[in-house]
CSV table of C-alpha atoms and ligand atoms in Angstrom, one decimal:
chain,number,residue,atom,x,y,z
A,1,MET,CA,100.8,-66.9,136.5
A,2,LEU,CA,104.2,-68.4,135.6
A,3,ARG,CA,105.3,-67.8,132.0
A,4,THR,CA,106.4,-71.1,130.5
A,5,THR,CA,107.8,-72.1,127.1
A,6,PRO,CA,105.6,-71.3,124.1
A,7,THR,CA,102.8,-73.7,123.4
A,8,THR,CA,100.5,-74.1,120.4
A,9,VAL,CA,96.9,-73.1,119.9
A,10,ALA,CA,94.2,-75.3,118.4
A,11,GLY,CA,93.9,-74.9,114.7
A,12,ALA,CA,97.4,-73.4,114.2
A,13,ASP,CA,100.3,-75.3,112.6
A,14,PRO,CA,102.8,-75.8,115.4
A,15,ALA,CA,105.7,-75.8,112.9
A,16,LEU,CA,104.7,-72.2,112.0
A,17,LEU,CA,103.2,-70.6,115.1
A,18,ALA,CA,104.0,-71.0,118.8
A,19,VAL,CA,101.7,-69.1,121.1
A,20,ASP,CA,102.8,-68.5,124.7
A,21,GLU,CA,100.7,-70.5,127.2
A,22,GLU,CA,99.4,-67.6,129.1
A,23,VAL,CA,98.4,-65.8,125.9
A,24,ALA,CA,96.7,-68.9,124.5
A,25,GLU,CA,94.7,-69.4,127.7
A,26,ALA,CA,93.6,-65.7,127.7
A,27,LEU,CA,92.5,-66.0,124.1
A,28,HIS,CA,90.7,-69.2,124.7
A,29,GLU,CA,88.8,-67.6,127.6
A,30,GLY,CA,88.0,-64.4,125.7
A,31,ARG,CA,90.2,-62.3,128.0
A,32,PRO,CA,91.9,-59.1,126.7
A,33,VAL,CA,95.3,-59.6,124.9
A,34,VAL,CA,97.4,-56.9,123.2
A,35,ALA,CA,99.9,-57.9,120.5
A,36,LEU,CA,103.1,-55.9,120.2
A,37,GLU,CA,105.9,-55.6,117.6
A,38,SER,CA,109.5,-56.5,118.3
A,39,SER,CA,111.6,-54.4,115.8
A,40,VAL,CA,111.8,-51.6,118.3
A,41,ILE,CA,113.8,-53.9,120.6
A,42,PRO,CA,117.0,-54.5,118.6
A,43,HIS,CA,116.6,-51.4,116.4
A,44,GLY,CA,115.4,-48.8,118.9
A,45,LEU,CA,117.3,-48.0,122.1
A,46,PRO,CA,120.7,-49.5,123.1
A,47,TYR,CA,121.0,-52.5,125.4
A,48,PRO,CA,120.0,-52.7,128.3
A,49,ALA,CA,117.7,-49.7,128.1
A,50,ASN,CA,115.7,-51.4,125.4
A,51,LEU,CA,115.2,-54.5,127.6
A,52,ASP,CA,114.1,-52.5,130.6
A,53,LEU,CA,111.6,-50.6,128.3
A,54,ALA,CA,110.2,-53.9,126.9
A,55,HIS,CA,109.6,-55.1,130.4
A,56,ASP,CA,108.0,-51.8,131.4
A,57,ILE,CA,105.7,-52.0,128.3
A,58,ASP,CA,104.6,-55.5,129.3
A,59,ALA,CA,103.9,-54.2,132.8
A,60,ALA,CA,101.9,-51.3,131.4
A,61,VAL,CA,99.7,-53.6,129.4
A,62,ARG,CA,99.2,-55.9,132.5
A,63,ALA,CA,98.4,-52.9,134.7
A,64,SER,CA,95.5,-52.1,132.3
A,65,GLY,CA,94.1,-55.6,132.7
A,66,ALA,CA,95.3,-57.2,129.5
A,67,VAL,CA,98.0,-59.9,128.6
A,68,PRO,CA,100.9,-58.7,126.4
A,69,ALA,CA,101.8,-60.8,123.4
A,70,ARG,CA,105.1,-59.7,121.8
A,71,VAL,CA,105.6,-61.1,118.3
A,72,GLY,CA,108.9,-62.3,116.9
A,73,ILE,CA,110.5,-64.9,114.6
A,74,LEU,CA,112.6,-67.3,116.5
A,75,ASP,CA,114.5,-70.1,114.7
A,76,GLY,CA,112.0,-70.4,111.9
A,77,ARG,CA,108.9,-70.1,113.9
A,78,ILE,CA,106.5,-67.2,114.6
A,79,VAL,CA,106.3,-66.7,118.4
A,80,VAL,CA,103.4,-64.8,119.8
A,81,GLY,CA,104.2,-64.0,123.4
A,82,MET,CA,108.0,-63.8,123.6
A,83,SER,CA,109.5,-65.1,126.9
A,84,LYS,CA,112.0,-63.3,129.1
A,85,GLU,CA,114.8,-65.3,127.4
A,86,HIS,CA,113.6,-64.3,123.9
A,87,LEU,CA,113.5,-60.7,124.9
A,88,GLU,CA,117.0,-60.8,126.3
A,89,ARG,CA,118.2,-62.3,123.0
A,90,PHE,CA,116.5,-59.6,120.9
A,91,ALA,CA,117.6,-56.8,123.2
A,92,SER,CA,121.3,-57.8,123.2
A,93,ASP,CA,121.7,-58.5,119.5
A,94,PRO,CA,121.3,-55.4,117.2
A,95,GLY,CA,122.2,-57.8,114.3
A,96,ILE,CA,118.7,-59.4,114.4
A,97,PRO,CA,117.1,-58.4,111.1
A,98,LYS,CA,113.9,-56.4,110.7
A,99,VAL,CA,111.3,-58.7,109.2
A,100,SER,CA,108.4,-57.1,107.2
A,101,THR,CA,105.6,-59.1,105.5
A,102,ARG,CA,107.6,-59.5,102.3
A,103,ASP,CA,110.4,-61.2,104.3
A,104,LEU,CA,108.3,-63.6,106.4
A,105,GLY,CA,108.2,-66.7,104.3
A,106,ILE,CA,111.9,-66.5,103.5
A,107,VAL,CA,113.0,-66.1,107.1
A,108,LEU,CA,110.6,-68.9,108.3
A,109,ALA,CA,111.6,-71.4,105.7
A,110,GLY,CA,115.3,-70.6,106.3
A,111,GLY,CA,114.9,-71.3,110.0
A,112,GLY,CA,115.9,-67.7,110.8
A,113,THR,CA,115.3,-65.2,113.6
A,114,GLY,CA,113.9,-61.8,113.1
A,115,ALA,CA,112.3,-58.7,114.7
A,116,THR,CA,108.8,-58.2,113.3
A,117,THR,CA,107.6,-54.8,112.1
A,118,VAL,CA,104.0,-53.7,112.5
A,119,SER,CA,103.0,-55.4,109.3
A,120,SER,CA,104.4,-58.8,110.0
A,121,SER,CA,103.3,-58.6,113.7
A,122,LEU,CA,99.7,-58.1,112.4
A,123,VAL,CA,100.0,-61.3,110.3
A,124,ALA,CA,100.9,-63.2,113.4
A,125,ALA,CA,98.2,-61.5,115.5
A,126,ASP,CA,95.6,-62.6,112.9
A,127,LEU,CA,96.9,-66.2,112.9
A,128,ALA,CA,96.7,-66.3,116.7
A,129,GLY,CA,93.3,-64.6,116.8
A,130,ILE,CA,94.4,-61.4,118.7
A,131,ARG,CA,92.1,-58.4,118.0
A,132,VAL,CA,94.2,-55.6,119.5
A,133,PHE,CA,97.7,-54.5,118.5
A,134,SER,CA,99.7,-51.6,119.9
A,135,VAL,CA,102.6,-49.5,118.6
A,136,ALA,CA,103.7,-46.0,119.4
A,137,GLY,CA,104.1,-44.9,115.7
A,138,ILE,CA,102.8,-46.8,112.7
A,139,GLY,CA,104.7,-46.8,109.4
A,140,GLY,CA,103.2,-44.7,106.6
A,141,VAL,CA,103.9,-42.7,103.5
A,142,HIS,CA,107.4,-41.3,103.5
A,143,ARG,CA,108.0,-37.7,102.6
A,144,ASP,CA,110.1,-38.6,99.5
A,145,ALA,CA,107.4,-41.1,98.4
A,146,PRO,CA,106.7,-39.2,95.1
A,147,HIS,CA,110.3,-40.1,94.1
A,148,SER,CA,111.1,-43.2,96.1
A,149,PHE,CA,107.6,-44.8,96.2
A,150,ASP,CA,108.5,-45.6,99.8
A,151,ILE,CA,105.2,-46.5,101.5
A,152,SER,CA,105.3,-48.7,104.5
A,153,ALA,CA,104.0,-52.3,104.3
A,154,ASP,CA,102.2,-51.4,107.5
A,155,LEU,CA,99.5,-49.6,105.6
A,156,VAL,CA,99.0,-52.4,103.1
A,157,GLN,CA,98.7,-54.9,106.0
A,158,PHE,CA,96.0,-52.7,107.6
A,159,THR,CA,93.9,-53.7,104.6
A,160,ARG,CA,94.2,-57.4,105.4
A,161,SER,CA,94.1,-57.6,109.2
A,162,ARG,CA,91.0,-57.5,111.3
A,163,THR,CA,92.8,-55.8,114.2
A,164,ALA,CA,92.3,-52.6,116.2
A,165,VAL,CA,95.7,-50.8,116.2
A,166,VAL,CA,96.1,-48.4,119.1
A,167,CYS,CA,98.9,-45.9,118.3
A,168,ALA,CA,100.1,-42.3,118.8
A,169,GLY,CA,99.8,-41.6,115.1
A,170,ALA,CA,102.5,-42.2,112.4
A,171,LYS,CA,106.2,-41.9,113.0
A,172,SER,CA,107.4,-38.2,113.0
A,173,MET,CA,109.5,-38.4,109.8
A,174,LEU,CA,106.6,-39.5,107.7
A,175,HIS,CA,104.1,-37.4,105.8
A,176,PRO,CA,100.9,-37.3,108.0
A,177,ALA,CA,98.5,-35.9,105.4
A,178,TRP,CA,99.5,-38.4,102.7
A,179,THR,CA,99.4,-41.2,105.2
A,180,LEU,CA,95.8,-40.3,106.1
A,181,GLU,CA,94.9,-40.0,102.4
A,182,TRP,CA,96.2,-43.5,101.8
A,183,LEU,CA,94.2,-44.8,104.7
A,184,GLU,CA,91.1,-43.1,103.5
A,185,THR,CA,91.5,-44.7,100.0
A,186,ALA,CA,91.9,-48.1,101.6
A,187,GLY,CA,88.8,-47.6,103.8
A,188,ILE,CA,90.7,-47.8,107.1
A,189,PRO,CA,88.9,-45.9,109.9
A,190,VAL,CA,91.1,-43.6,112.0
A,191,ILE,CA,89.5,-42.6,115.3
A,192,GLY,CA,91.0,-40.0,117.6
A,193,TYR,CA,90.5,-41.0,121.2
A,194,ARG,CA,89.9,-37.7,123.1
A,195,CYS,CA,91.9,-35.8,120.4
A,196,ASP,CA,91.0,-33.9,117.3
A,197,GLU,CA,94.4,-34.0,115.6
A,198,PHE,CA,96.3,-37.0,114.2
A,199,PRO,CA,99.3,-37.3,116.6
A,200,ALA,CA,102.9,-37.4,115.4
A,201,TYR,CA,104.5,-40.0,117.7
A,202,PHE,CA,107.0,-37.6,119.5
A,203,SER,CA,104.7,-34.6,119.1
A,204,VAL,CA,101.1,-34.1,120.3
A,205,SER,CA,99.9,-33.1,116.8
A,206,SER,CA,101.0,-33.7,113.2
A,207,GLY,CA,99.0,-30.6,112.1
A,208,VAL,CA,96.3,-32.7,110.4
A,209,ARG,CA,93.0,-33.8,111.8
A,210,ASN,CA,91.8,-37.2,112.6
A,211,PRO,CA,88.8,-38.0,110.4
A,212,HIS,CA,86.8,-39.1,113.5
A,213,ARG,CA,86.8,-38.5,117.2
A,214,LEU,CA,85.2,-40.6,120.0
A,215,ASP,CA,85.8,-40.0,123.7
A,216,ASP,CA,84.8,-43.3,125.1
A,217,LEU,CA,86.7,-46.6,124.6
A,218,ARG,CA,83.6,-48.7,124.8
A,219,GLN,CA,82.1,-46.6,121.9
A,220,ILE,CA,85.3,-47.1,119.9
A,221,ALA,CA,85.0,-50.9,120.6
A,222,ALA,CA,81.4,-50.9,119.4
A,223,ALA,CA,82.5,-49.0,116.2
A,224,ALA,CA,85.3,-51.5,115.6
A,225,VAL,CA,83.0,-54.5,116.0
A,226,ALA,CA,80.4,-52.8,113.7
A,227,HIS,CA,83.1,-52.2,111.1
A,228,TRP,CA,84.0,-55.9,111.2
A,229,ASP,CA,80.3,-57.0,111.3
A,230,THR,CA,79.9,-55.5,107.8
A,231,GLY,CA,82.3,-58.1,106.6
A,232,THR,CA,85.1,-55.6,106.1
A,233,ALA,CA,88.3,-57.5,107.2
A,234,THR,CA,90.5,-54.5,107.7
A,235,SER,CA,92.1,-52.8,110.7
A,236,VAL,CA,90.7,-49.9,112.8
A,237,LEU,CA,93.1,-47.3,113.9
A,238,VAL,CA,92.7,-45.7,117.4
A,239,THR,CA,95.0,-42.7,117.9
A,240,HIS,CA,95.9,-40.9,121.1
A,241,PRO,CA,98.9,-38.5,121.5
A,242,ILE,CA,101.9,-38.5,123.8
A,243,ALA,CA,101.3,-36.7,127.2
A,244,GLU,CA,101.5,-32.9,126.6
A,245,ALA,CA,104.4,-32.5,129.1
A,246,ASP,CA,106.5,-35.1,127.4
A,247,GLY,CA,105.8,-34.2,123.8
A,248,ILE,CA,108.5,-32.5,121.7
A,249,PRO,CA,107.5,-29.4,119.8
A,250,SER,CA,107.2,-30.3,116.1
A,251,GLU,CA,109.7,-27.4,115.1
A,252,ASP,CA,112.4,-29.2,117.1
A,253,VAL,CA,111.6,-32.6,115.5
A,254,GLU,CA,111.6,-31.0,112.1
A,255,ALA,CA,115.0,-29.3,112.6
A,256,ALA,CA,116.5,-32.6,113.7
A,257,LEU,CA,114.8,-34.4,110.9
A,258,ALA,CA,116.2,-32.0,108.2
A,259,GLU,CA,119.7,-32.7,109.5
A,260,ALA,CA,119.1,-36.5,109.7
A,261,THR,CA,117.7,-36.6,106.1
A,262,THR,CA,120.8,-34.9,104.7
A,263,LEU,CA,123.0,-37.5,106.5
A,264,ALA,CA,120.9,-40.4,105.2
A,265,GLU,CA,121.2,-39.1,101.7
A,266,ARG,CA,125.0,-38.7,102.1
A,267,ASP,CA,125.3,-42.2,103.5
A,268,GLY,CA,123.0,-43.6,100.8
A,269,VAL,CA,120.5,-45.1,103.3
A,270,THR,CA,117.3,-46.3,101.7
A,271,GLY,CA,114.6,-48.9,102.0
A,272,PRO,CA,113.9,-50.7,105.3
A,273,ALA,CA,117.0,-49.2,106.8
A,274,ILE,CA,115.7,-45.6,106.6
A,275,THR,CA,113.2,-45.8,109.5
A,276,PRO,CA,115.6,-47.0,112.2
A,277,TYR,CA,118.3,-44.7,110.8
A,278,LEU,CA,116.2,-41.5,111.0
A,279,LEU,CA,114.8,-42.4,114.4
A,280,LYS,CA,118.3,-42.8,115.8
A,281,ALA,CA,119.6,-39.7,114.1
A,282,ILE,CA,116.7,-37.6,115.6
A,283,ALA,CA,117.4,-39.0,119.0
A,284,ARG,CA,121.1,-38.0,118.7
A,285,ALA,CA,120.2,-34.5,117.4
A,286,THR,CA,117.8,-33.8,120.3
A,287,GLU,CA,120.3,-34.9,122.9
A,288,GLY,CA,118.2,-37.8,124.1
A,289,ARG,CA,115.1,-35.8,124.6
A,290,THR,CA,113.4,-38.0,122.0
A,291,SER,CA,114.5,-41.1,124.0
A,292,ALA,CA,112.5,-39.8,127.0
A,293,ALA,CA,109.6,-39.0,124.7
A,294,ASN,CA,109.9,-42.4,123.2
A,295,ARG,CA,109.6,-44.0,126.6
A,296,SER,CA,106.6,-41.9,127.6
A,297,VAL,CA,104.7,-42.5,124.4
A,298,LEU,CA,105.4,-46.2,124.3
A,299,LEU,CA,104.2,-46.7,127.8
A,300,SER,CA,101.1,-44.5,127.5
A,301,THR,CA,100.1,-46.0,124.2
A,302,THR,CA,100.4,-49.6,125.4
A,303,ALA,CA,98.6,-48.8,128.6
A,304,LEU,CA,95.7,-47.4,126.6
A,305,ALA,CA,95.8,-50.4,124.3
A,306,GLY,CA,95.3,-52.6,127.4
A,307,GLU,CA,92.3,-50.5,128.5
A,308,PHE,CA,90.9,-50.7,125.0
A,309,ALA,CA,91.4,-54.5,124.9
A,310,VAL,CA,89.4,-54.8,128.1
A,311,GLN,CA,86.5,-52.7,126.6
A,312,LEU,CA,86.6,-54.7,123.3
A,313,SER,CA,86.3,-58.0,125.3
A,314,LEU,CA,83.3,-56.6,127.2
A,315,GLU,CA,81.7,-55.5,123.9
A,316,LEU,CA,82.3,-58.9,122.3
A,317,ALA,CA,80.9,-60.7,125.4
A,318,ALA,CA,77.8,-58.5,125.5
A,319,ARG,CA,77.2,-59.2,121.8
A,320,GLU,CA,77.5,-62.9,122.4
A,321,GLU,CA,75.0,-62.7,125.3
A,322,THR,CA,72.4,-60.8,123.3
A,323,GLY,CA,73.0,-63.1,120.3
A,324,ARG,CA,73.7,-60.2,118.0
B,401,PSU,N1,111.1,-48.7,115.6
B,401,PSU,C1,112.4,-48.8,115.4
B,401,PSU,N2,112.8,-49.4,114.2
B,401,PSU,C2,111.9,-49.8,113.3
B,401,PSU,C3,110.5,-49.8,113.6
B,401,PSU,C4,110.2,-49.2,114.7
B,401,PSU,O1,113.2,-48.3,116.2
B,401,PSU,O2,112.3,-50.4,112.2
B,401,PSU,C5,109.6,-50.4,112.6
B,401,PSU,C6,108.1,-50.5,113.0
B,401,PSU,O3,107.9,-51.9,113.3
B,401,PSU,C7,107.3,-50.2,111.7
B,401,PSU,C8,108.4,-50.1,110.7
B,401,PSU,O4,106.4,-51.1,111.5
B,401,PSU,O5,109.5,-49.6,111.4
B,401,PSU,C9,108.1,-49.3,109.5
B,401,PSU,O6,109.2,-49.4,108.7
B,401,PSU,P1,109.1,-49.1,107.1
B,401,PSU,O7,109.0,-47.6,107.0
B,401,PSU,O8,110.4,-49.6,106.6
B,401,PSU,O9,108.0,-49.9,106.6
B,402,MN,MN1,109.9,-48.5,103.3
């Protein structure tokens, strides 16, 4: 189908939210849709590698049978399902700011443009009625959190969004055990799909275990629906690691990270700037090996999210039929 300019969905304020026509149609018909964040575009790889990767991610979601819906803020409106032109604009302008949940209202009212993080993308997914979201690495509890109090707004948003988040664990520079502790306190289920260990984005394992493991996507879909059936309006995390052959041994990531953290301290980088700063520094230190890993994990995670969205649609349709 031809992608046209964004349109609005019933019930949504058109001044606030514009949903791409293809996405709106799929949602209306109960077909699988996967929401995606956009901060990785201006703040991840350089242009035009970032643009190519964004297109490949969309293709991976489609190949799994789902419709991709990338979220961004454009000229004071939340766009769900960015067009090719939007993507080009985001990919070629590294000055587009990172917009987290705390920034949303200010950017919207100011007519601004911004790249959404996991947290603000989930707000948009909820508004549009999208139940599946995908990102390679979620934000989490930072390693210096006992001093800096730096805990990603992604985690807090999981306590508010009724969305299944398909990911390859938390970003490598975070503290995986503390991130899982935080999620447990908040009552967020974390399910390993065909894996025992909580993945670490670039690496197959973070060294800590997923609290649950299920090897069948339909089973995970049923668990997510049952979680929501109880009235619990929180996210469900589905984790699956990078392909073994493309993963970077955690010792190598750790060595690069130690160096990057020293540089960040020297340069006084803190707050929202720290995540993109460290990711870039790790990529430089590993001579681009992380860029290849990044590509691999982004594509495999979004492909899996597409497959999961298909299973979730089937589960929801089956429930409707049996009137449960
Ligand atoms: N990838 C990047 N840069 C980023 C992110 C991903 O190259 O800034 C974003 C993700 O969208 C994630 C966020 O939600 O980083 C977490 O950042 P923080 O730790 O500041 O909450
Ligand atoms: Mn932070």
